Coordinates of C-alpha atoms in Angstrom, one line a residue:
X28 CA -0.1 0.3 0.2
X29 CA 1.5 3.5 -0.8
X30 CA 2.1 5.9 1.6
X31 CA -1.2 8.3 0.5
X32 CA -3.1 5.4 0.9
X33 CA -1.9 4.3 4.1
X34 CA -2.8 8.3 5.3
X35 CA -6.3 7.8 3.9
X36 CA -7.1 4.9 5.9
X37 CA -5.8 6.5 8.7
X38 CA -8.0 9.6 7.9
X39 CA -11.1 7.4 8.2
X40 CA -10.0 5.5 11.1
X41 CA -10.1 8.8 12.9
X42 CA -13.3 10.3 11.2
X43 CA -15.0 6.8 12.4
X44 CA -13.5 7.2 15.7
X45 CA -14.7 11.5 15.7
X46 CA -18.2 10.4 15.0
X47 CA -18.6 7.7 17.5
X48 CA -16.3 9.8 20.1
X49 CA -14.1 6.8 20.7
X50 CA -11.8 8.6 23.0
X51 CA -9.0 5.7 23.8
X52 CA -9.1 5.5 19.4
X53 CA -8.9 9.0 19.2
X54 CA -5.8 9.0 21.5
X55 CA -4.1 6.5 20.0
X56 CA -4.4 8.4 16.4
X57 CA -2.7 11.2 18.1
X58 CA 1.1 11.0 18.5
X59 CA 2.4 11.2 22.7
X60 CA 4.5 14.5 23.5
X61 CA 4.7 17.5 24.4
X62 CA 5.1 18.9 20.9
X63 CA 1.4 17.8 19.4
X64 CA -0.7 20.3 18.5
X65 CA -4.3 20.7 17.6
X66 CA -5.4 24.1 16.6
X67 CA -9.2 25.8 15.8
X68 CA -10.5 29.1 15.8
X69 CA -11.0 29.2 19.9
X70 CA -6.9 28.5 20.0
X71 CA -4.0 26.3 20.1
X72 CA -3.8 23.3 22.4
X73 CA -0.3 22.1 23.1
X74 CA 0.8 18.3 24.0
X75 CA -1.2 15.1 23.7
X76 CA -2.7 15.2 27.2
X77 CA -3.9 18.5 26.8
X78 CA -5.6 17.7 23.7
X79 CA -6.8 14.5 25.3
X80 CA -8.5 16.6 28.5
X81 CA -10.2 18.9 25.7
X82 CA -12.0 16.1 24.0
X83 CA -12.8 14.3 27.4
X84 CA -14.6 17.6 28.1
X85 CA -16.5 18.5 25.1
X86 CA -18.8 15.8 24.5
X87 CA -18.3 14.4 21.1
X88 CA -17.6 16.5 18.0
X89 CA -20.4 17.6 15.3
X90 CA -21.8 15.2 12.7
X91 CA -19.6 15.6 9.2
X92 CA -18.7 13.4 6.2
X93 CA -15.4 14.0 4.1
X94 CA -16.3 15.0 1.0
X95 CA -12.9 15.2 -0.3
X96 CA -9.4 14.0 0.8
X97 CA -6.3 15.4 -0.1
X98 CA -2.9 13.6 0.8
X99 CA 0.7 15.2 0.1
X100 CA 3.3 12.6 0.9
X101 CA 6.6 14.3 2.3
X102 CA 8.9 11.2 3.2
X103 CA 8.0 7.4 3.7
X104 CA 7.1 8.6 7.2
X105 CA 5.5 12.1 6.7
X106 CA 2.8 13.1 5.0
X107 CA 0.1 15.7 5.0
X108 CA -4.1 15.4 4.7
X109 CA -6.5 17.9 3.9
X110 CA -10.3 17.1 4.0
X111 CA -13.2 18.7 2.8
X112 CA -15.9 18.0 5.3
X113 CA -19.8 18.8 5.5
X114 CA -22.2 18.9 8.1
X115 CA -25.7 17.4 7.6
X116 CA -26.8 20.8 8.1
X117 CA -25.0 22.5 5.4
X118 CA -21.9 23.6 6.9
X119 CA -18.6 23.0 5.4
X120 CA -15.2 23.0 6.9
X121 CA -11.5 21.9 6.2
X122 CA -9.8 19.8 8.7
X123 CA -5.7 19.8 7.9
X124 CA -3.5 17.1 9.8
X125 CA 0.1 16.4 9.5
X126 CA 0.7 12.9 9.7
X127 CA 3.9 10.7 10.8
X128 CA 5.0 7.1 10.9
X129 CA 6.2 6.1 14.2
X130 CA 6.4 2.3 16.1
X131 CA 2.9 2.7 16.3
X132 CA 1.9 3.3 13.3
X133 CA 0.4 6.4 11.4
X134 CA -0.3 9.1 13.9
X135 CA -0.9 13.0 13.7
X136 CA 1.4 15.4 15.0
X137 CA -0.6 18.5 14.2
X138 CA -4.3 19.1 13.8
X139 CA -6.1 22.3 12.5
X140 CA -9.9 22.5 12.2
X141 CA -11.7 25.4 10.4
X142 CA -15.8 25.3 9.8
X143 CA -17.4 28.2 7.3
X144 CA -21.0 29.9 8.4
X145 CA -23.8 27.9 8.6
X146 CA -25.8 28.7 5.9
X147 CA -28.9 31.2 6.6
X148 CA -31.2 28.8 5.1
X149 CA -31.4 26.6 8.1
X150 CA -34.4 26.4 9.9
X151 CA -35.1 27.1 13.8
X152 CA -35.8 23.2 14.0
X153 CA -32.2 22.5 12.3
X154 CA -30.8 25.2 14.7
X155 CA -32.5 23.0 17.6
X156 CA -30.8 19.8 17.0
X157 CA -27.1 21.3 17.2
X158 CA -27.7 21.4 21.2
X159 CA -28.9 17.7 21.0
X160 CA -26.2 14.8 20.3
X161 CA -26.0 14.9 16.1
X162 CA -24.9 11.5 16.2
X163 CA -28.6 10.4 17.8
X164 CA -30.9 13.1 16.4
X165 CA -31.0 14.6 13.0
X166 CA -33.5 17.1 14.2
X167 CA -35.4 17.7 18.0
X168 CA -37.9 20.1 18.9
X169 CA -39.9 21.2 22.2
X170 CA -42.3 19.1 20.7
X171 CA -41.3 18.8 16.9
X172 CA -45.0 17.4 16.5
X173 CA -47.9 17.9 19.3
X174 CA -50.5 15.5 19.4
X175 CA -53.9 15.9 18.0
X176 CA -56.1 14.8 20.1
X177 CA -55.8 13.1 23.6
X178 CA -55.6 9.4 24.2
X179 CA -54.0 6.9 26.1
X180 CA -50.7 7.9 25.0
X181 CA -50.7 11.4 26.4
X182 CA -47.2 12.6 27.5
X183 CA -45.6 9.9 25.4
X184 CA -42.6 11.6 23.6
X185 CA -41.1 9.6 20.2
X186 CA -38.2 9.4 18.6
X187 CA -39.1 8.8 14.8
X188 CA -36.6 6.6 12.5
X189 CA -35.5 9.2 9.6
X190 CA -37.6 6.8 7.4
X191 CA -40.6 7.8 8.3
X192 CA -42.4 10.9 7.0
X193 CA -42.9 13.2 9.5
X194 CA -45.0 16.3 7.8
X195 CA -43.3 19.5 6.7
X196 CA -39.7 17.5 7.1
X197 CA -38.1 15.6 4.2
X198 CA -36.8 11.9 5.0
X199 CA -32.7 11.5 4.7
X200 CA -32.6 8.0 5.3
X201 CA -28.8 8.2 6.9
X202 CA -27.5 9.7 4.2
X203 CA -26.6 13.7 3.5
X204 CA -26.8 13.7 -0.2
X205 CA -30.2 11.9 0.3
X206 CA -31.4 14.6 2.6
X207 CA -30.6 17.3 0.4
X208 CA -32.2 16.0 -2.6
X209 CA -35.3 15.2 -0.2
X210 CA -38.5 17.4 -0.2
X211 CA -40.6 18.0 2.9
X212 CA -43.2 15.3 3.4
X213 CA -46.8 16.5 2.5
X214 CA -47.9 14.6 6.0
X215 CA -47.0 12.2 8.3
X216 CA -46.9 8.4 7.9
X217 CA -49.9 6.8 9.0
X218 CA -48.5 4.6 11.8
X219 CA -47.2 8.0 12.8
X220 CA -50.6 9.8 12.6
X221 CA -52.2 7.1 14.5
X222 CA -49.8 7.6 17.5
X223 CA -50.5 11.3 17.6
X224 CA -54.2 10.9 17.5
X225 CA -54.1 8.8 20.4
X226 CA -52.0 11.1 22.4
X227 CA -48.1 11.0 21.7
X228 CA -46.2 13.6 20.5
X229 CA -42.6 13.3 18.5
X230 CA -39.6 14.8 20.2
X231 CA -37.6 14.7 16.7
X232 CA -36.4 12.7 14.0
X233 CA -33.7 10.3 14.9
X234 CA -30.8 8.8 13.0
X235 CA -30.7 5.7 11.5
X236 CA -28.0 3.6 9.3
X237 CA -27.6 4.6 5.7
X238 CA -31.3 3.2 4.1
X239 CA -31.4 1.1 6.7
X240 CA -29.1 -1.8 5.3
X241 CA -27.3 -2.2 8.3
X242 CA -27.5 -4.2 11.9
X243 CA -24.7 -2.1 13.7
X244 CA -25.7 1.2 14.3
X245 CA -22.8 3.2 13.1
X246 CA -23.3 5.4 10.0
X247 CA -19.8 6.9 8.4
X248 CA -21.5 10.5 8.1
X249 CA -22.9 11.0 11.5
X250 CA -21.2 8.2 13.6
X251 CA -22.5 6.1 16.0
X252 CA -25.4 7.3 18.8
X253 CA -24.1 6.3 22.6
X254 CA -25.0 3.2 23.9
X255 CA -25.6 4.1 27.8
X256 CA -24.4 0.3 28.8
X257 CA -20.8 1.6 27.7
X258 CA -18.5 4.0 25.9
X259 CA -17.7 2.8 22.8
X260 CA -20.0 0.2 22.4
X261 CA -22.8 0.1 19.3
X262 CA -26.5 0.4 19.7
X263 CA -27.3 -1.9 17.2
X264 CA -29.6 -0.9 13.9
X265 CA -30.6 -0.1 11.6
X266 CA -33.0 1.6 14.3
X267 CA -30.0 2.9 16.1
X268 CA -31.4 7.3 16.7
X269 CA -34.4 6.2 18.3
X270 CA -32.8 3.2 20.4
X271 CA -30.0 5.3 21.6
X272 CA -32.8 8.2 22.3
X273 CA -35.1 5.8 24.3
X274 CA -32.2 4.1 26.4
X275 CA -30.7 7.1 27.5
X276 CA -34.1 8.5 28.1
X277 CA -34.8 11.2 25.8
X278 CA -37.7 9.7 24.4
X279 CA -40.4 7.1 25.9
X280 CA -40.7 5.4 22.4
X281 CA -38.9 4.4 19.5
X282 CA -40.4 4.6 16.0
X283 CA -38.7 2.5 13.6
X284 CA -38.4 -0.3 11.0
X285 CA -37.5 -3.8 11.0
X286 CA -36.5 -6.2 8.1
X287 CA -33.9 -8.3 9.1
X288 CA -33.6 -7.3 13.2
X289 CA -33.4 -3.6 13.2
X290 CA -36.0 -3.2 16.0
X291 CA -35.0 -6.6 17.9
X292 CA -31.0 -6.4 17.5
X293 CA -31.0 -2.7 19.1
X294 CA -33.6 -3.6 21.9
X295 CA -31.0 -6.1 22.9
X296 CA -27.8 -4.4 22.4
X297 CA -29.4 -1.6 24.7
X298 CA -31.6 -3.4 27.2
X299 CA -35.0 -2.2 26.0
X300 CA -38.2 -3.8 24.9
X301 CA -39.2 -4.0 21.1
X302 CA -41.6 -5.4 18.7
X303 CA -41.5 -6.4 15.1
X304 CA -44.9 -6.5 14.0
X305 CA -46.6 -9.7 11.6
X306 CA -45.6 -8.6 8.3
X307 CA -48.1 -6.5 6.2
X308 CA -50.0 -5.8 9.4
X309 CA -49.4 -2.1 9.7
X310 CA -49.6 0.2 6.3
X311 CA -45.8 1.0 5.1
X312 CA -47.1 3.9 3.6
X313 CA -45.0 7.5 4.4
X314 CA -42.1 4.8 4.7
X315 CA -39.2 4.5 2.8
X316 CA -38.7 1.2 2.3
X317 CA -35.8 -1.6 2.0
X318 CA -37.1 -4.6 0.8
X319 CA -40.8 -4.7 0.7
X320 CA -41.4 -8.2 1.3
X321 CA -39.9 -8.1 4.8
X322 CA -40.2 -4.6 6.0
X323 CA -42.3 -3.7 9.2
X324 CA -42.8 -0.7 11.2
X325 CA -41.7 -1.3 14.9
X326 CA -41.2 0.3 18.2
X327 CA -38.9 0.2 21.3
X328 CA -39.7 1.4 25.0
X329 CA -38.1 0.9 28.5
X330 CA -40.7 -0.7 29.8
X331 CA -43.0 -3.8 28.5
X332 CA -46.7 -1.8 29.4
X333 CA -45.9 0.7 27.3
X334 CA -44.7 -1.9 24.4
X335 CA -48.0 -3.4 24.8
X336 CA -50.2 -0.3 25.3
X337 CA -48.9 1.2 21.8
X338 CA -49.6 -2.3 20.0
X339 CA -53.0 -2.2 21.8
X340 CA -53.5 1.4 19.7
X341 CA -51.7 0.4 16.6
X342 CA -52.6 -3.5 16.1
X343 CA -55.9 -5.4 16.8
X344 CA -56.5 -7.7 19.4
X345 CA -55.0 -11.2 19.7
X346 CA -55.5 -14.1 21.7
X347 CA -53.3 -14.8 24.6
X348 CA -50.1 -17.0 24.5
X349 CA -50.9 -20.3 26.2
X350 CA -47.3 -22.1 26.2
X351 CA -43.2 -21.2 25.7
X352 CA -41.2 -22.8 23.5
X353 CA -37.3 -22.9 24.4
X354 CA -35.6 -23.3 20.9
X355 CA -32.6 -24.9 21.9
X356 CA -30.7 -25.2 18.3
X357 CA -31.0 -21.4 18.1
X358 CA -29.9 -21.1 21.8
X359 CA -26.4 -22.9 20.4
X360 CA -26.3 -19.8 17.9
X361 CA -25.4 -17.3 20.4
X362 CA -22.4 -17.1 22.4
X363 CA -21.9 -19.7 25.0
X364 CA -22.7 -17.1 27.9
X365 CA -25.8 -15.8 26.0
X366 CA -27.4 -19.1 25.6
X367 CA -26.8 -20.2 29.2
X368 CA -28.3 -16.4 30.8
X369 CA -31.2 -16.7 28.4
X370 CA -32.1 -20.3 29.5
X371 CA -32.4 -18.8 32.5
X372 CA -34.2 -15.9 31.9
X373 CA -37.0 -18.3 30.1
X374 CA -37.5 -20.1 33.1
X375 CA -37.9 -16.9 35.0
X376 CA -40.4 -15.5 32.2
X377 CA -42.5 -18.8 32.4
X378 CA -42.7 -18.3 36.0
X379 CA -43.8 -14.3 36.0
X380 CA -46.3 -15.4 33.2
X381 CA -47.9 -18.8 34.9
X382 CA -47.1 -20.4 31.1
X383 CA -45.9 -23.8 30.7
X384 CA -42.3 -24.0 28.7
X385 CA -40.8 -26.6 27.2
X386 CA -37.7 -27.6 25.1
X387 CA -37.5 -28.4 21.6
X388 CA -35.9 -27.9 18.4
X389 CA -37.4 -25.4 15.9
X390 CA -35.3 -26.2 12.4
X391 CA -32.6 -28.3 11.5
X392 CA -29.3 -27.2 10.3
X393 CA -29.4 -27.8 7.0
X394 CA -33.2 -25.9 6.1
X395 CA -32.0 -23.1 8.4
X396 CA -29.0 -22.0 5.8
X397 CA -31.1 -22.6 2.7
X398 CA -33.5 -20.4 4.2
X399 CA -31.1 -18.0 5.5
X400 CA -29.2 -18.1 2.1
X401 CA -32.2 -17.8 0.2
X402 CA -33.4 -14.4 2.7
X403 CA -29.9 -12.7 2.1
X404 CA -30.7 -12.9 -1.8
X405 CA -34.1 -12.0 -2.1
X406 CA -33.4 -9.4 0.6
X407 CA -30.4 -7.9 -1.3
X408 CA -32.6 -8.3 -5.0
X409 CA -35.2 -6.1 -3.3
X410 CA -32.8 -3.6 -1.4
X411 CA -31.4 -2.6 -4.9
X412 CA -34.8 -2.5 -6.6
X413 CA -35.7 -0.2 -4.3
X414 CA -32.9 1.8 -4.1
X415 CA -30.5 0.8 -7.4
X416 CA -31.4 3.7 -9.3
X417 CA -30.5 6.3 -6.8
X418 CA -27.1 5.0 -5.7
X419 CA -26.4 4.5 -9.7
X420 CA -27.2 8.4 -9.9
X421 CA -25.1 9.1 -7.2
X422 CA -21.6 7.1 -7.0
X423 CA -19.8 6.9 -4.2
X424 CA -22.3 8.5 -1.5
X425 CA -22.5 5.4 0.7
X426 CA -20.0 4.2 3.4
X427 CA -18.2 0.9 2.2
X428 CA -20.3 -1.9 4.4
X429 CA -23.7 -0.7 2.9
X430 CA -22.4 0.1 -0.5
X431 CA -21.1 -3.7 -0.5
X432 CA -24.4 -4.9 0.3
X433 CA -26.0 -3.1 -2.3
X434 CA -23.5 -4.3 -4.7
X435 CA -24.2 -8.0 -3.5
X436 CA -28.0 -7.1 -4.2
X437 CA -27.2 -5.9 -7.9
X438 CA -25.4 -8.7 -8.9
X439 CA -28.6 -11.7 -7.8
X440 CA -29.7 -12.6 -11.3
X441 CA -33.6 -13.3 -12.1
X442 CA -32.6 -17.0 -12.1
X443 CA -31.3 -16.8 -8.5
X444 CA -33.4 -14.7 -6.8
X445 CA -36.6 -17.2 -8.5
X446 CA -35.0 -19.9 -7.0
X447 CA -34.6 -18.2 -3.8
X448 CA -38.1 -17.0 -3.3
X449 CA -39.3 -20.5 -3.5
X450 CA -37.0 -21.8 -0.9
X451 CA -38.5 -19.1 0.8
X452 CA -42.0 -20.7 0.4
X453 CA -40.8 -23.7 2.1
X454 CA -39.3 -22.1 5.0
X455 CA -42.4 -19.6 5.5
X456 CA -45.0 -22.5 5.1
X457 CA -42.6 -25.1 7.5
X458 CA -42.4 -22.2 10.2
X459 CA -45.9 -21.0 10.0
X460 CA -46.9 -24.7 10.6
X461 CA -44.4 -25.0 13.7
X462 CA -45.1 -22.1 15.7
X463 CA -48.5 -22.9 16.1
X464 CA -51.3 -20.6 17.8
X465 CA -51.0 -19.6 21.5
X466 CA -47.3 -20.7 21.2
X467 CA -44.4 -18.3 21.9
X468 CA -41.0 -19.6 20.7
X469 CA -38.1 -18.2 22.9
X470 CA -34.6 -17.5 20.9
X471 CA -31.9 -15.1 21.4
X472 CA -32.6 -11.4 20.1
X473 CA -28.9 -11.6 19.0
X474 CA -26.2 -13.4 19.3
X475 CA -23.7 -11.4 21.6
X476 CA -23.9 -8.6 23.7
X477 CA -23.0 -5.5 21.8
X478 CA -19.5 -5.6 20.1
X479 CA -17.1 -2.2 20.0
X480 CA -17.8 0.0 17.4
X481 CA -14.0 -0.1 16.7
X482 CA -14.1 -3.6 16.4
X483 CA -12.8 -4.5 12.8
X484 CA -14.8 -4.8 9.5
X485 CA -14.1 -8.3 9.2
X486 CA -14.9 -9.1 12.9
X487 CA -18.2 -7.0 12.3
X488 CA -18.8 -9.4 9.7
X489 CA -18.7 -12.5 11.7
X490 CA -21.0 -11.1 14.2
X491 CA -24.0 -9.3 12.0
X492 CA -23.6 -12.9 10.1
X493 CA -24.2 -14.9 13.8
X494 CA -27.3 -12.2 14.8
X495 CA -28.8 -12.1 11.4
X496 CA -29.2 -16.4 11.6
X497 CA -31.9 -15.7 14.4
X498 CA -33.2 -12.4 13.3
X499 CA -34.3 -13.7 9.8
X500 CA -36.7 -16.2 10.9
X501 CA -39.2 -14.0 11.6
X502 CA -38.7 -12.1 8.0
X503 CA -38.8 -15.4 6.2
X504 CA -41.8 -16.6 8.3
X505 CA -43.6 -12.9 8.2
X506 CA -44.3 -13.5 11.7
X507 CA -44.3 -11.4 14.8
X508 CA -41.3 -11.1 17.5
X509 CA -41.5 -9.1 20.8
X510 CA -38.0 -8.5 22.6
X511 CA -37.5 -8.4 26.6
X512 CA -34.6 -7.1 28.2
X513 CA -33.5 -10.8 29.5
X514 CA -30.1 -10.8 31.5
X515 CA -26.6 -9.4 31.9
X516 CA -23.7 -10.8 30.8
X517 CA -20.4 -9.5 31.5
X518 CA -22.7 -6.5 32.8
X519 CA -23.9 -6.0 29.0
X520 CA -27.6 -6.8 28.3
X521 CA -28.6 -9.8 26.5
X522 CA -32.3 -9.7 25.0
X523 CA -35.0 -12.7 24.7
X524 CA -37.0 -12.8 21.7
X525 CA -40.5 -14.4 21.6
X526 CA -41.9 -15.7 17.8
X527 CA -45.2 -16.0 17.7
X528 CA -48.2 -17.0 15.1
X529 CA -49.2 -14.7 12.6
X530 CA -51.4 -11.6 14.6
X531 CA -50.4 -12.7 17.7
X532 CA -48.7 -9.4 18.3
X533 CA -50.7 -8.3 21.4
X534 CA -50.3 -11.9 22.7
X535 CA -46.7 -11.2 22.9
X536 CA -46.8 -7.9 24.2
X537 CA -48.6 -9.0 26.9
X538 CA -46.4 -11.6 28.2
X539 CA -43.7 -9.2 28.4
X540 CA -46.0 -6.9 30.6
X541 CA -46.6 -9.9 33.3
X542 CA -42.8 -10.0 33.3
X543 CA -42.2 -6.3 33.4
X544 CA -38.5 -6.9 33.1
X545 CA -36.2 -4.0 33.6
X546 CA -32.4 -3.7 33.5
X547 CA -31.1 -0.1 34.1
X548 CA -28.1 1.1 32.6
X549 CA -25.0 2.3 34.8
X550 CA -25.3 5.6 35.9

């Protein structure tokens, strides 16, 4: 790799750490010593220790994306990088860094940051978002949208994922270019309108992974929202902004979407309750979709009572759950400590709800792999069909992981997709037959606790695949799945998912309400 390419990679690491406010990584990327400098309009900071103290006190940097990067090689061990940056509100900036290579690799010796004036067209709502965590919120208000009538959700504040229409606001879908091109929505998404009619109000529009095509909750443009369970931990995605807002007490209800786990994974990582409803039970009008064959609207809460109350407002009533089945084959797919903790949690749930529980195998390894592969093929093809034209018209605007998934989806030929759809139909029929009326199948909501934001890309792919094998089953079958914060593993939360028959949504949430399991993050 050439020196410029090495420095570009180092700058990418720096931007990721800056967006996530990953203080240990930022410290490691600045050269040690008393002659390391960082300057901006406020003055010059001298020494690594002084710069480190400054970072710890500022609470994170404003979200931004690098629009252009220029690297000049001076020697084999010295280079200058000038980055042109853009904030979500349109503010442009420049960052100049002198990088030197030593025993610890490439590190910044001198840095200077500058930014231009905020565009005069910025709205008052956008201005208020500057005072909120920009990695969590795109725009906030007090409230941003008032309720339209009184009802059972009076006083409930909602963080709306930046995929759903909020009247008067564009949908950015986690990408600043798309946000700049979007027009304000003429009305609310019907699901949001129903919440407002029940007395809820919108606190703000919260971040999402780009185009909702990720489970990690990181975004190259806006960073990673804070997980209150630990510095530098991912929140989970793609409903990352609402999850962070709810987990940190900034909103009561996170309204988002779930295609392959985007409600259930953040619920598990952040110690929240969540519901992915039966596919097709709620309208997707006013929702920017990823893969229509699997997309659902869903929500997150800190307590099971509110989870059930929202389900009762939005969904028809369901027959009660009468028995629990612990899927031992699916427990085995999670980390050993997670599986053990959830086995104990299943017994606690059974005792609290008064329901019998038994252990059984839900799927064979062979059919699970076939369904998983087919799910990824069809999901990718549908995602490309939904967004491919825009991606081709705006090359280079997506982060590398998201871009690769769309590229994989574009490569799926019609014959491969048709074959995968046949396999999915078989899986759907089989799973619906095995998850009978009145039954809730218990399985891990995610394969592990929340991994670090700084985990290498190859390791992140392992986490994603392991969790997707668990979460894809609800998508394959179109069945509802509710999640409760079930246990702590090494001090971090893990979620227990309940998979029910079609239409059993409120039955599942009623079971969780009877347990009312809560986990509080460290103060």
